[in-house]
PDB file of C-alpha atoms in Angstrom:
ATOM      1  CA  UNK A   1      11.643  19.325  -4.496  1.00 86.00           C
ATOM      2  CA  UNK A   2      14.295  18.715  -1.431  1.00 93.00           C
ATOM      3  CA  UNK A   3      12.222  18.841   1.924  1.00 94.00           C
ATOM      4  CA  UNK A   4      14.638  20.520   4.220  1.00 96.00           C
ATOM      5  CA  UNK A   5      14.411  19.546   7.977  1.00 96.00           C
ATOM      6  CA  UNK A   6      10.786  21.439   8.528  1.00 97.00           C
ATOM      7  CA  UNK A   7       9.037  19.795   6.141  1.00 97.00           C
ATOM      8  CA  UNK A   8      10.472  16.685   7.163  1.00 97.00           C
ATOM      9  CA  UNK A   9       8.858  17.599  10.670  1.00 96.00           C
ATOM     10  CA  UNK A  10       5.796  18.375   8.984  1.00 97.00           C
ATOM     11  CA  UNK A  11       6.101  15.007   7.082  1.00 97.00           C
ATOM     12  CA  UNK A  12       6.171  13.334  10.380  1.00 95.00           C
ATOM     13  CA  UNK A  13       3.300  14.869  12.303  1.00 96.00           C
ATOM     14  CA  UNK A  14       1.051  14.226   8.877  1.00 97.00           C
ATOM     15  CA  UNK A  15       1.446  10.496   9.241  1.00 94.00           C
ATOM     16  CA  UNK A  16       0.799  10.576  12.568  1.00 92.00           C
ATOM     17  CA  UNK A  17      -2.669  12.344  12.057  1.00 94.00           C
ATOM     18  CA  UNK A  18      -3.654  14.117   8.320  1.00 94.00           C
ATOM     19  CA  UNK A  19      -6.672  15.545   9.913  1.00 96.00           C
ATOM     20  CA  UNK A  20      -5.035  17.803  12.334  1.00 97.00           C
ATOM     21  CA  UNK A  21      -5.563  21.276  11.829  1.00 98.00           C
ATOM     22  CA  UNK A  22      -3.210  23.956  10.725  1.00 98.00           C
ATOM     23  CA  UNK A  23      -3.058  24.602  14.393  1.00 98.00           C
ATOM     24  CA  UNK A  24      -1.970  21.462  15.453  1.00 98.00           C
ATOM     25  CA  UNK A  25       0.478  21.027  13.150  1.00 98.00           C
ATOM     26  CA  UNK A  26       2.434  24.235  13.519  1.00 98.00           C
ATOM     27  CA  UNK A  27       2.440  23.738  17.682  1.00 98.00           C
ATOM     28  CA  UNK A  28       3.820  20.395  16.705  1.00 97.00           C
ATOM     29  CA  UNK A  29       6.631  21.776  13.882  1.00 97.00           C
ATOM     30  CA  UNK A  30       7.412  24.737  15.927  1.00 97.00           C
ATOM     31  CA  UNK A  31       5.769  27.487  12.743  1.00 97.00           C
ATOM     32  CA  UNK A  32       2.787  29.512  13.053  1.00 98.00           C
ATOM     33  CA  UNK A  33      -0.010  29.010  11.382  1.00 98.00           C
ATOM     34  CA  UNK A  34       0.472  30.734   8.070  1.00 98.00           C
ATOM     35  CA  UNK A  35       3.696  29.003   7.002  1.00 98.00           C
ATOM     36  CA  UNK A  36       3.010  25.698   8.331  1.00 98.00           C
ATOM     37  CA  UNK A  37      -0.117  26.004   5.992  1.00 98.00           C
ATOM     38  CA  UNK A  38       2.032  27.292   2.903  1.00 98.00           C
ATOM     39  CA  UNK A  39       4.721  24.054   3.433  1.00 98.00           C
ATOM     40  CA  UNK A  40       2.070  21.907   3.419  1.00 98.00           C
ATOM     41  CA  UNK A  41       0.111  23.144   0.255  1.00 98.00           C
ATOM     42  CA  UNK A  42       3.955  23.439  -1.283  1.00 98.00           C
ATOM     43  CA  UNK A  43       4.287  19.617  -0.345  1.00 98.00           C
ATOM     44  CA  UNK A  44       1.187  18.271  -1.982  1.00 98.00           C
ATOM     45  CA  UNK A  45       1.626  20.471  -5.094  1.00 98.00           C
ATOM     46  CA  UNK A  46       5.169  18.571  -5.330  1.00 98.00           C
ATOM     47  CA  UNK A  47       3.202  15.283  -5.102  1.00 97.00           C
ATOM     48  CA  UNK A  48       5.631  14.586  -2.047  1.00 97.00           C
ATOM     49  CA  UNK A  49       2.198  14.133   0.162  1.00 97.00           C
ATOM     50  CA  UNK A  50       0.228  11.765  -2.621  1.00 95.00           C
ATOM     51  CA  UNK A  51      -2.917  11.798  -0.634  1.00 95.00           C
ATOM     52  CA  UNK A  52      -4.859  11.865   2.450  1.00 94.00           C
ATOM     53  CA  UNK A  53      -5.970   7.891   3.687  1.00 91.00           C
ATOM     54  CA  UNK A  54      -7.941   5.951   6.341  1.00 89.00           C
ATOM     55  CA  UNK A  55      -6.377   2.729   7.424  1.00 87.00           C
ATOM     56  CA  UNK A  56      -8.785   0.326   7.926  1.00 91.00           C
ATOM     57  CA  UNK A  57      -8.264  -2.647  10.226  1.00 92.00           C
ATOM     58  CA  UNK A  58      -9.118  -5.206   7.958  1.00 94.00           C
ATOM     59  CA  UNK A  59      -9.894  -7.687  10.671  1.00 95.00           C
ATOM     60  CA  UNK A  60     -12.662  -5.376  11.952  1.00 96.00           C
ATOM     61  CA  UNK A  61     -14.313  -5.517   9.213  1.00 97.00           C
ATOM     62  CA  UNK A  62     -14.677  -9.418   8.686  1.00 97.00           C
ATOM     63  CA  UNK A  63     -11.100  -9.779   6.698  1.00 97.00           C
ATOM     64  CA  UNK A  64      -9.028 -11.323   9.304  1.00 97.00           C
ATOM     65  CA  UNK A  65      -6.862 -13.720   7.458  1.00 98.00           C
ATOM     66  CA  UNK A  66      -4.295 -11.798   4.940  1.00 98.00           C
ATOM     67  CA  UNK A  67      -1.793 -13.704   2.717  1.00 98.00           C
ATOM     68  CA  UNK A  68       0.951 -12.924  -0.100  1.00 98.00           C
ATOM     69  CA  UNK A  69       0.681 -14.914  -2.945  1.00 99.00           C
ATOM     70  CA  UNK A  70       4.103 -15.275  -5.032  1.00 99.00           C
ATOM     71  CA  UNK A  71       3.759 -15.766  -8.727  1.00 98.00           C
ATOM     72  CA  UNK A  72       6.134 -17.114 -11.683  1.00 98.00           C
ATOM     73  CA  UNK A  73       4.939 -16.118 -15.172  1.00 97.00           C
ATOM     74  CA  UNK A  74       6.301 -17.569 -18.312  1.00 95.00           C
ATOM     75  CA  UNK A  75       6.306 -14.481 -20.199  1.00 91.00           C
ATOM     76  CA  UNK A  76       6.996 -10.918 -20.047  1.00 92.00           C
ATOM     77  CA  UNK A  77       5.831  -8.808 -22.113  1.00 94.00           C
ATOM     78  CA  UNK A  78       4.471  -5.476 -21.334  1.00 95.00           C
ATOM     79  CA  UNK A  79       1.090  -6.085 -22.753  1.00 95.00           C
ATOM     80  CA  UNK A  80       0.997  -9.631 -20.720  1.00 94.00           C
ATOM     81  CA  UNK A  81       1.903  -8.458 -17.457  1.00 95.00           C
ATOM     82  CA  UNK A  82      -0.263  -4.791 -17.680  1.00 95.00           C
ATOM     83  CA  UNK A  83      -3.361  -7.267 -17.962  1.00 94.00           C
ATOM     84  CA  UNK A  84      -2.436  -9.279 -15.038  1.00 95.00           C
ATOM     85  CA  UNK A  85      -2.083  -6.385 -13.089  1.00 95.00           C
ATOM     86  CA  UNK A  86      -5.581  -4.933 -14.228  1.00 95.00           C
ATOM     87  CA  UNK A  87      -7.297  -8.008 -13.653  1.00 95.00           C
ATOM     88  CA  UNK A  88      -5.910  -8.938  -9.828  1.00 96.00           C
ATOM     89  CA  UNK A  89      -6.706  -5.191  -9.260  1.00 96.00           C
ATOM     90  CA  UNK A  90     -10.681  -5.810  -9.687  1.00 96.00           C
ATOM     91  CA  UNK A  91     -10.658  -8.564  -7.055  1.00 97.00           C
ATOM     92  CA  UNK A  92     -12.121  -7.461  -4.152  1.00 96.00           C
ATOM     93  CA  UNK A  93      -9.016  -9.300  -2.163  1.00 97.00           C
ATOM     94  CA  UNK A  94      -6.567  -7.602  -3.691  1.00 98.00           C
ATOM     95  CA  UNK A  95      -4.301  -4.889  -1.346  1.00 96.00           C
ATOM     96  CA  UNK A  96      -2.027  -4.724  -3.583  1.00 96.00           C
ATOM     97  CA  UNK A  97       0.159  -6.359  -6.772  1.00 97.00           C
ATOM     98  CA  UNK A  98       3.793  -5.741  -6.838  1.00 97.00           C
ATOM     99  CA  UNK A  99       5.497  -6.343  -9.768  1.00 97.00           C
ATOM    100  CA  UNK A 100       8.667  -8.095  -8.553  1.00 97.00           C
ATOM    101  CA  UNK A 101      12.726  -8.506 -10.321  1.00 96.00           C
ATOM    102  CA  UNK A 102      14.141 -11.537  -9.118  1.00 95.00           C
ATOM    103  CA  UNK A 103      13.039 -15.093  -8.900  1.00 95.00           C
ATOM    104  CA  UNK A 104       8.852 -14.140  -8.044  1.00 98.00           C
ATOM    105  CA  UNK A 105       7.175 -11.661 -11.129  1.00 97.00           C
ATOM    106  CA  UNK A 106       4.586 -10.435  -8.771  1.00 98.00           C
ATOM    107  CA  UNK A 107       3.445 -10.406  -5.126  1.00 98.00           C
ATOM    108  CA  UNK A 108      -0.195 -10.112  -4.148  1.00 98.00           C
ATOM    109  CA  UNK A 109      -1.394  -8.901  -1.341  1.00 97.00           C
ATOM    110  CA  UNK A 110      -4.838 -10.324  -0.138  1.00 98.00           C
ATOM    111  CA  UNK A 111      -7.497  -9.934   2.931  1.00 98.00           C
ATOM    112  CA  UNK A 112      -9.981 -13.121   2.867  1.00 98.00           C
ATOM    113  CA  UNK A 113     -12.592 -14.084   5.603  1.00 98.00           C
ATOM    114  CA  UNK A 114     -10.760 -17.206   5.957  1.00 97.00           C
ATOM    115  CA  UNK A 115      -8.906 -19.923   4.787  1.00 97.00           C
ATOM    116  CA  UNK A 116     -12.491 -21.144   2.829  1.00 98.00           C
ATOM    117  CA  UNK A 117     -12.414 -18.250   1.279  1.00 97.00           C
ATOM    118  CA  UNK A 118      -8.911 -17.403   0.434  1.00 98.00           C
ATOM    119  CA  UNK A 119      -9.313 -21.141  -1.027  1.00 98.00           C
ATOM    120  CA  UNK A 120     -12.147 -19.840  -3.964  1.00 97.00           C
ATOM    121  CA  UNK A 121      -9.904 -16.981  -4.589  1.00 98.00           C
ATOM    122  CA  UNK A 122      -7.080 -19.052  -5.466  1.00 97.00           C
ATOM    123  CA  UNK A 123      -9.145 -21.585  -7.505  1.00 97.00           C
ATOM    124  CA  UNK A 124     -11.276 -19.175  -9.305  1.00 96.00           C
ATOM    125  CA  UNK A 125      -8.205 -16.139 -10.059  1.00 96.00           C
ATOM    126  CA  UNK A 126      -4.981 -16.946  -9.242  1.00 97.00           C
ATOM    127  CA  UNK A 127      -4.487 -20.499 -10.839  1.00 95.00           C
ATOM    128  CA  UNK A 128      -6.691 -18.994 -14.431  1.00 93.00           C
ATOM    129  CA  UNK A 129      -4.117 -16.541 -14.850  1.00 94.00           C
ATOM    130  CA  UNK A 130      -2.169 -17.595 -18.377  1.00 92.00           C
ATOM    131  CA  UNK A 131       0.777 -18.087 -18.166  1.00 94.00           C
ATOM    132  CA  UNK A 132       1.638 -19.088 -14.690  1.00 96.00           C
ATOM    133  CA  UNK A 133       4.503 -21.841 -14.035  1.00 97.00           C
ATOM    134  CA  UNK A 134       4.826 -21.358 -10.219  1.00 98.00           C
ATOM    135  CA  UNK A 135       2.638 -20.354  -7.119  1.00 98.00           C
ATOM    136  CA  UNK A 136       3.483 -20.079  -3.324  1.00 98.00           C
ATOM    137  CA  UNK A 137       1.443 -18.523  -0.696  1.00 98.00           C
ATOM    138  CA  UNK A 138       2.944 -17.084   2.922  1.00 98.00           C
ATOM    139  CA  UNK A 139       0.317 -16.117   5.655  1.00 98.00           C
ATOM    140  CA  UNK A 140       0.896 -13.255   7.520  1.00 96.00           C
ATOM    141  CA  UNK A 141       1.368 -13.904  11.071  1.00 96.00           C
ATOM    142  CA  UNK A 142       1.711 -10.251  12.386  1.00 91.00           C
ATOM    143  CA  UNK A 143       2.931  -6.991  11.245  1.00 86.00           C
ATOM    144  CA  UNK A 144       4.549  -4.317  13.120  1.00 81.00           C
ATOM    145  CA  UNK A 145       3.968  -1.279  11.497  1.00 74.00           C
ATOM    146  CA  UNK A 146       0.961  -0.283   8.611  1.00 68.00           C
ATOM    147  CA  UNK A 147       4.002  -0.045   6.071  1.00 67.00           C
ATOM    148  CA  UNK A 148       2.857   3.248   4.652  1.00 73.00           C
ATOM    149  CA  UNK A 149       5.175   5.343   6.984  1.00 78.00           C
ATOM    150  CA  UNK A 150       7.878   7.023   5.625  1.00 85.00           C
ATOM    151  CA  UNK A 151      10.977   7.495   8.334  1.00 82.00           C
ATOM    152  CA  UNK A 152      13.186  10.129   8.063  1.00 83.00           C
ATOM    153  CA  UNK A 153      15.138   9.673  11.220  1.00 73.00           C
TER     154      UNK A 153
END
């Protein structure tokens, strides 16, 4: 599926708030009611709308401190790399694990209390992972953005 220009709209006001109501989002698209309703449902049958999300503030909830931790593996194998990803995705730091191409294999992205605790969480998963040759850690300073919006203009 293409989204033409009105579901593009409807894209748009989604990300802004996915709990408006029908009615709220055709006002804001310029439909009414019925076919605002129908692009929508057409949109998440696609899979073009994946789901529905809070964003939390992790800060708010005791995480202030996040960090992305850059790791070098010395193999490759499917297999190898599928368990990696399955074990950093139990940890209850984990965002999110990217599987990288270039000189990094993954990026992780963790929420800690603090530097304490971002400390045992390097200790105790990061540096038992098999395989590792190379680890470097950035602390994020501030974001602009949540990077889960999708611009189309």
């Amino acid at each position: 599926m293409k989204p033409d220009a009105t579901d593009l709209r409807i894209l748009e006001a989604l990300q802004d708030n996915g709990r408006m109501t029908i009615a709220e989002l055709s006002e804001r698209v310029g439909l009414s009611p019925s076919p605002a309703h129908r692009r929508q449902k057409l949109l998440e049958e696609a899979g073009v709308i994946d789901r529905y999300v809070a964003v939390v503030n992790p800060a708010k909830v005791g995480l202030p401190m996040q960090a992305y931790i850059f790791l070098s593996l010395d193999h490759h194998s499917e297999q190898f790399l599928s368990g990696i990803e399955a074990d950093l995705m139990r940890c209850p730091q984990v965002l999110e694990c990217i599987l990288l191409a270039g000189e990094d294999d993954f990026m992780i992205h963790v929420i800690c209390e603090g530097l304490e605790d971002f400390e045992n969480f390097l200790k105790t998963r990061v540096r038992n992972i098999e395989g590792v040759t190379r680890i470097r850690t950035s602390f994020r300073l501030r974001s602009l953005g949540n990077g889960r919006r999708v611009r189309f203009s």
